[in-house]
Amino acid sequence: MLSVVNADGSTEYGSLIDEIVREGARRILAAALEAEVNAYIAELADQWDETGRRLVVRNGYHQARKVTTAAGAVEVKAPRVKDKRVDESTGERKRFSSAILPPWCRKSPKISEVLPPLYLHGLSSGDFVPALEQFLGRAAGLSPATVTRLTQQWQADHTAFMGRDLSEVDYVYVWADGIHLNVRLEEAKACVLLHIGVRADGSKELVALRDGYRESGESWADLLRDCARRGMRAPVLAVGDGTLGFWKALAEVFPATREQRCWFHKTANVLDSMPKSAQPGAKKAIQDIYKAEGRDHADDQDQLLAYYDFPAEHWIHLRTTNPIESAFSTVRPRTKVTRGAGSRTAALAMVFKLVESAQQGWRAVNAPHLVALVRAGARFERGQLVERPEAVAS
């Protein structure tokens, strides 16, 4: 039943249109539950006991309860089923369980899905109740305690992620960087070490995320050794900035992996050492190097120009650590809101969930079919595949 409408068009629970939507949702949900129960009973209509009575029949309704949905909180009275059948394997009575509205359900899965992004992207736990009541009504059943439970689950998710088996995946390219954030990581000079990889099908994927001290070689070595222990294969090419700690660790753990320095960081470091008047010209000269058609037109620094030995379509991805910078563009605004996440594990879990959420929008590299050729050892010159690397005598 709809509420009384005030002179300004509002009702006790919001606007009239919101009330109409909620009432429509309530009726549709009720009809769906009735249809589900009727179908269940009809399917078992041939089940009878020794006295000639049906074993599965309707049995009134459960007590009414409120369920939070995308349309707001709606009151539901689910039909009840009396099922007298016995499971032969367990000896227990069989029970009907609604796939639409399980007995424990108090909010729709969509509401559960939206809570983490809302918290991660700007709402602190104390903001939840007043903010979401505007959309879901006073009976939303949300509280700061809900967020606390979510962060505990995120910590468990992060722990499971960092312990997963890597022997079944193959990262051909990887980007590595250490990001300093305004989150509480117990050590003043701690940072988040991030590893993103490109699989053989060209898709990008988060490989590892953990905290480290000043991007030190030992911190990176711990991360890479852990990945190797869990079955990670040596990447063909790693992209990172000029931090010596990572390259030292890479040489120790994956010595066969080639190195590519990030041109974005290199450019920034070079320009910072110059007067502002000289920076535009220097920036143009640097761009002429990394945008050249081939190594002969650029420079002979192997660690800056390794990408020339890979498909030209991949150069734009391999010249910089932009994939990591893009991933953390969603992290930094959130960490500014929280001003600290309570503990090291909670902070890392929050960052992990943000990156995991951002990962859903990551695009595959250009010409993804060429990634498998890179892994197979195909040779590229000036970005083009060399199909016959050795001349064949006539």
Coordinates of C-alpha atoms in Angstrom, one line a residue, residues 162-171 207 223-235 253-254 375:
M162 CA 48.9 -13.6 -2.2
G163 CA 49.0 -17.3 -1.6
R164 CA 47.4 -18.5 -4.8
D165 CA 49.2 -20.9 -7.2
L166 CA 50.9 -19.2 -10.1
S167 CA 52.0 -22.3 -12.0
E168 CA 49.0 -22.3 -14.2
V169 CA 49.4 -18.7 -15.5
D170 CA 52.0 -17.2 -17.7
Y171 CA 53.0 -13.5 -17.5
V207 CA 50.1 -10.3 -10.1
L223 CA 58.0 -10.4 -3.4
L224 CA 59.7 -11.9 -6.5
R225 CA 61.0 -15.0 -4.6
D226 CA 57.5 -15.5 -3.2
C227 CA 56.0 -15.4 -6.8
A228 CA 58.7 -17.8 -8.0
R229 CA 58.0 -20.2 -5.1
R230 CA 54.3 -20.3 -6.0
G231 CA 55.2 -21.3 -9.6
M232 CA 55.6 -18.0 -11.5
R233 CA 57.5 -18.4 -14.7
A234 CA 60.2 -15.8 -15.6
P235 CA 58.6 -13.0 -17.7
V253 CA 65.3 -14.2 -9.0
F254 CA 64.6 -14.0 -12.8
R375 CA 56.7 -16.0 -25.2

